[in-house]
Amino acid sequence: VVLVLDAIDGPTTQDKKIANLIVEKGKGGVLVVNKWDLAESRTTQREYGPAVAKVMPFVGYFPLVFLSAQTGYNIRNSVDAIDHVAAQVRTVLPTGVLNRALIEAFQHTQPPAIKGKRLKMFYATQVSQAPIHIRVFVNYPSLLQPSYVTHLVRSLRQKFGLEGAPVFLDFKETQYERAGLTPRGRLDFTAYELRDYPTWGRDKPPIICAPDIEECVEELAALMQEFLGLAYFAEIPAVI
């Protein structure tokens, strides 16, 4: 979605309402400041950009393009920005790289402890694109604060770009610790009984037995494929 602002009037109340609707609907966006030929004698793009971001911080990830429909200034750049956002909205984040980026964000800024409990992330995976929707498995979703979700999304943007693309994080509770996963989302083999260990490989995958493995078999399969390089693994009844 291209939101056109008037360079002389600046962002109006109506502009902010439309921008908020773009975000709520999960659409990619580009901010275009038109009539720049009339405003450039009064201000500069370096001054105007931060002023727009201050008034509309919730769309700070939208590319900002200054143009003049009258003179044709920057028309080509506006088309390029639209094409760029269209590609960003359809970004597919590799699972391993995504998990490492979120782990780094957690390590850089630890979530605050609430009533003696601290939020732990176990695993994340992208479940859709256009918009980008990422499911994050944690121990207690109720501990999440809006400011911390903002921190995680900002960290993803710093890592992957995602200019103009909405990013939604869906936090789901899971008890990975019971299934042998560490807070960093890696396998802890002390919780497993491994059979046919010497025959590990793509031709004959290992058989894994663990309590409650049925609860997270899909996530375990993805983890093994990503971190261990295995194409698949055999599911068998849990051994108590």
Short mmCIF file of C-alpha atoms in Angstrom, two decimals, residues 1-238:
data_model
loop_
_atom_site.label_atom_id
_atom_site.label_comp_id
_atom_site.label_asym_id
_atom_site.label_seq_id
_atom_site.Cartn_x
_atom_site.Cartn_y
_atom_site.Cartn_z
CA VAL A 1 0.00 0.00 0.00
CA VAL A 2 1.33 3.43 -0.94
CA LEU A 3 0.35 6.19 1.49
CA VAL A 4 0.81 9.61 -0.12
CA LEU A 5 1.49 12.55 2.20
CA ASP A 6 1.35 16.20 1.28
CA ALA A 7 4.78 17.75 1.79
CA ILE A 8 3.27 21.10 2.79
CA ASP A 9 0.57 19.84 5.15
CA GLY A 10 2.60 16.98 6.61
CA PRO A 11 0.95 13.88 8.13
CA THR A 12 -2.68 14.68 8.93
CA THR A 13 -5.02 12.93 11.36
CA GLN A 14 -6.57 11.12 8.41
CA ASP A 15 -3.11 10.01 7.21
CA LYS A 16 -2.39 8.52 10.63
CA LYS A 17 -5.70 6.67 10.66
CA ILE A 18 -5.01 5.20 7.23
CA ALA A 19 -1.46 4.23 8.24
CA ASN A 20 -2.77 2.49 11.34
CA LEU A 21 -5.28 0.59 9.21
CA ILE A 22 -2.48 -0.56 6.89
CA VAL A 23 -0.59 -1.97 9.88
CA GLU A 24 -3.68 -3.64 11.38
CA LYS A 25 -4.49 -5.36 8.08
CA GLY A 26 -0.95 -6.70 7.77
CA LYS A 27 -0.13 -4.93 4.52
CA GLY A 28 3.27 -3.82 3.31
CA GLY A 29 3.63 -0.08 3.02
CA VAL A 30 5.55 2.79 1.45
CA LEU A 31 5.31 6.42 2.56
CA VAL A 32 5.47 8.88 -0.34
CA VAL A 33 5.86 12.61 0.32
CA ASN A 34 4.46 14.40 -2.72
CA LYS A 35 4.90 18.06 -3.76
CA TRP A 36 8.51 18.06 -2.62
CA ASP A 37 9.24 20.77 -5.17
CA LEU A 38 7.15 23.13 -3.05
CA ALA A 39 8.72 22.14 0.29
CA GLU A 40 12.41 21.79 -0.50
CA SER A 41 13.00 25.54 -0.14
CA ARG A 42 11.72 25.38 3.45
CA THR A 43 13.30 22.21 4.79
CA THR A 44 15.50 19.25 3.87
CA GLN A 45 14.80 15.55 3.53
CA ARG A 46 17.17 14.91 6.43
CA GLU A 47 14.99 17.08 8.67
CA TYR A 48 11.63 16.04 7.25
CA GLY A 49 12.16 12.27 7.57
CA PRO A 50 12.72 12.20 11.37
CA ALA A 51 9.77 14.57 11.83
CA VAL A 52 7.47 12.13 10.03
CA ALA A 53 8.87 9.22 12.08
CA LYS A 54 8.18 11.13 15.30
CA VAL A 55 4.54 11.75 14.36
CA MET A 56 3.97 8.23 12.96
CA PRO A 57 6.40 5.94 14.84
CA PHE A 58 4.28 2.83 14.25
CA VAL A 59 5.19 2.92 10.54
CA GLY A 60 8.84 3.71 11.08
CA TYR A 61 9.75 0.61 9.08
CA PHE A 62 8.04 1.95 5.93
CA PRO A 63 10.46 3.27 3.29
CA LEU A 64 10.08 7.04 2.88
CA VAL A 65 10.32 8.50 -0.62
CA PHE A 66 10.21 12.18 -1.54
CA LEU A 67 8.84 12.98 -4.99
CA SER A 68 7.13 15.54 -7.12
CA ALA A 69 4.37 14.46 -9.46
CA GLN A 70 4.61 17.90 -11.06
CA THR A 71 8.29 17.75 -12.01
CA GLY A 72 8.75 13.97 -12.10
CA TYR A 73 11.39 14.09 -9.36
CA ASN A 74 12.09 10.65 -7.81
CA ILE A 75 9.27 8.88 -9.63
CA ARG A 76 11.61 6.04 -10.59
CA ASN A 77 12.80 5.65 -6.99
CA SER A 78 9.21 5.42 -5.75
CA VAL A 79 8.51 2.55 -8.16
CA ASP A 80 11.70 0.80 -7.00
CA ALA A 81 10.63 1.22 -3.36
CA ILE A 82 7.23 -0.33 -4.10
CA ASP A 83 8.86 -3.31 -5.83
CA HIS A 84 11.32 -3.71 -2.94
CA VAL A 85 8.56 -3.80 -0.32
CA ALA A 86 6.56 -6.28 -2.40
CA ALA A 87 9.57 -8.61 -2.30
CA GLN A 88 10.21 -8.04 1.41
CA VAL A 89 6.64 -8.98 2.32
CA ARG A 90 7.23 -12.40 0.70
CA THR A 91 10.52 -13.03 2.51
CA VAL A 92 11.07 -16.58 3.77
CA LEU A 93 13.40 -16.68 6.77
CA PRO A 94 15.52 -19.86 7.09
CA THR A 95 14.58 -21.57 10.34
CA GLY A 96 18.12 -21.89 11.66
CA VAL A 97 19.04 -18.27 10.92
CA LEU A 98 15.72 -17.08 12.37
CA ASN A 99 16.32 -18.97 15.62
CA ARG A 100 19.86 -17.65 15.95
CA ALA A 101 18.63 -14.08 15.41
CA LEU A 102 15.99 -14.41 18.11
CA ILE A 103 18.41 -16.11 20.51
CA GLU A 104 20.82 -13.19 20.04
CA ALA A 105 17.98 -10.75 20.72
CA PHE A 106 17.08 -12.62 23.93
CA GLN A 107 20.72 -12.69 25.02
CA HIS A 108 21.29 -9.01 24.21
CA THR A 109 18.30 -7.91 26.29
CA GLN A 110 16.98 -10.40 28.80
CA PRO A 111 13.23 -10.27 29.47
CA PRO A 112 12.43 -9.09 33.00
CA ALA A 113 11.54 -11.67 35.63
CA ILE A 114 7.95 -11.46 36.84
CA LYS A 115 7.02 -13.04 40.18
CA GLY A 116 10.15 -15.14 40.08
CA LYS A 117 9.53 -16.43 36.56
CA ARG A 118 11.45 -15.48 33.44
CA LEU A 119 10.42 -15.88 29.83
CA LYS A 120 12.37 -18.55 27.94
CA MET A 121 12.37 -19.09 24.20
CA PHE A 122 12.73 -22.64 22.88
CA TYR A 123 12.13 -22.50 19.17
CA ALA A 124 10.72 -20.33 16.38
CA THR A 125 9.50 -20.99 12.87
CA GLN A 126 7.93 -18.89 10.13
CA VAL A 127 4.43 -20.15 9.40
CA SER A 128 3.38 -17.75 6.64
CA GLN A 129 4.40 -14.86 4.44
CA ALA A 130 2.57 -11.79 3.13
CA PRO A 131 2.36 -10.97 5.97
CA ILE A 132 5.34 -12.53 7.74
CA HIS A 133 4.00 -14.59 10.63
CA ILE A 134 6.43 -16.22 13.04
CA ARG A 135 5.43 -18.68 15.73
CA VAL A 136 7.64 -18.61 18.82
CA PHE A 137 7.48 -21.40 21.40
CA VAL A 138 8.09 -20.15 24.94
CA ASN A 139 7.47 -21.33 28.48
CA TYR A 140 5.06 -18.63 29.71
CA PRO A 141 3.48 -16.36 27.05
CA SER A 142 1.73 -14.47 29.83
CA LEU A 143 5.10 -12.98 30.84
CA LEU A 144 5.44 -11.13 27.54
CA GLN A 145 5.40 -7.34 27.65
CA PRO A 146 4.50 -5.30 24.52
CA SER A 147 7.81 -3.46 24.76
CA TYR A 148 9.71 -6.75 24.64
CA VAL A 149 7.77 -7.92 21.57
CA THR A 150 8.73 -4.61 19.94
CA HIS A 151 12.36 -5.30 20.84
CA LEU A 152 12.24 -8.72 19.18
CA VAL A 153 10.64 -7.40 15.99
CA ARG A 154 13.14 -4.55 15.85
CA SER A 155 15.99 -7.05 16.19
CA LEU A 156 14.61 -9.10 13.30
CA ARG A 157 14.43 -5.98 11.14
CA GLN A 158 18.03 -5.12 11.97
CA LYS A 159 19.07 -8.64 10.97
CA PHE A 160 16.96 -9.23 7.85
CA GLY A 161 15.87 -5.78 6.66
CA LEU A 162 12.16 -6.41 6.01
CA GLU A 163 11.61 -2.77 5.02
CA GLY A 164 7.93 -2.02 4.73
CA ALA A 165 6.95 -5.59 5.63
CA PRO A 166 4.71 -6.28 8.64
CA VAL A 167 6.02 -8.89 11.07
CA PHE A 168 3.72 -10.69 13.49
CA LEU A 169 5.02 -12.82 16.36
CA ASP A 170 2.68 -15.49 17.70
CA PHE A 171 3.82 -16.83 21.07
CA LYS A 172 2.74 -20.34 21.98
CA GLU A 173 3.24 -22.08 25.30
CA THR A 174 5.12 -25.37 25.26
CA GLN A 175 6.92 -27.47 27.84
CA TYR A 176 10.00 -28.34 25.81
CA GLU A 177 12.02 -28.97 28.94
CA ARG A 178 9.98 -32.13 29.50
CA ALA A 179 10.89 -33.29 25.99
CA GLY A 180 14.62 -32.67 26.38
CA LEU A 181 15.11 -29.23 24.87
CA THR A 182 17.24 -26.51 26.37
CA PRO A 183 16.05 -22.87 26.63
CA ARG A 184 18.09 -22.10 23.51
CA GLY A 185 16.06 -24.50 21.45
CA ARG A 186 18.78 -27.15 21.06
CA LEU A 187 18.46 -30.84 21.76
CA ASP A 188 19.61 -32.13 25.13
CA PHE A 189 20.37 -35.79 24.47
CA THR A 190 20.52 -36.68 28.16
CA ALA A 191 16.72 -36.81 28.08
CA TYR A 192 16.58 -39.32 25.26
CA GLU A 193 17.16 -42.98 24.67
CA LEU A 194 18.93 -43.23 21.29
CA ARG A 195 18.86 -46.50 19.37
CA ASP A 196 21.09 -47.48 16.44
CA TYR A 197 23.41 -44.58 17.30
CA PRO A 198 26.31 -45.85 15.09
CA THR A 199 24.03 -45.96 12.04
CA TRP A 200 23.02 -42.30 12.01
CA GLY A 201 22.70 -40.97 8.48
CA ARG A 202 20.23 -40.13 5.79
CA ASP A 203 19.76 -43.77 4.79
CA LYS A 204 18.86 -44.95 8.29
CA PRO A 205 17.69 -42.24 10.70
CA PRO A 206 17.94 -42.60 14.47
CA ILE A 207 14.93 -43.68 16.50
CA ILE A 208 14.19 -41.33 19.37
CA CYS A 209 12.24 -42.28 22.47
CA ALA A 210 11.30 -39.64 25.02
CA PRO A 211 8.45 -38.92 27.42
CA ASP A 212 5.71 -36.77 25.92
CA ILE A 213 7.41 -36.61 22.52
CA GLU A 214 4.03 -36.77 20.80
CA GLU A 215 3.30 -33.25 22.05
CA CYS A 216 6.01 -31.68 19.93
CA VAL A 217 6.93 -34.23 17.25
CA GLU A 218 6.65 -31.70 14.42
CA GLU A 219 8.92 -29.20 16.14
CA LEU A 220 11.44 -31.92 16.98
CA ALA A 221 11.49 -33.06 13.37
CA ALA A 222 12.19 -29.52 12.21
CA LEU A 223 14.91 -29.10 14.81
CA MET A 224 16.64 -32.34 13.84
CA GLN A 225 16.52 -31.42 10.19
CA GLU A 226 17.91 -27.96 10.85
CA PHE A 227 20.55 -28.60 13.51
CA LEU A 228 21.55 -32.19 12.80
CA GLY A 229 21.19 -32.23 9.04
CA LEU A 230 18.87 -35.24 9.03
CA ALA A 231 16.21 -35.54 6.37
CA TYR A 232 13.70 -37.25 8.64
CA PHE A 233 13.36 -39.37 11.77
CA ALA A 234 11.18 -42.24 12.84
CA GLU A 235 8.37 -41.64 15.28
CA ILE A 236 7.58 -44.46 17.70
CA PRO A 237 5.45 -44.64 20.85
CA ALA A 238 6.93 -42.84 23.83
#
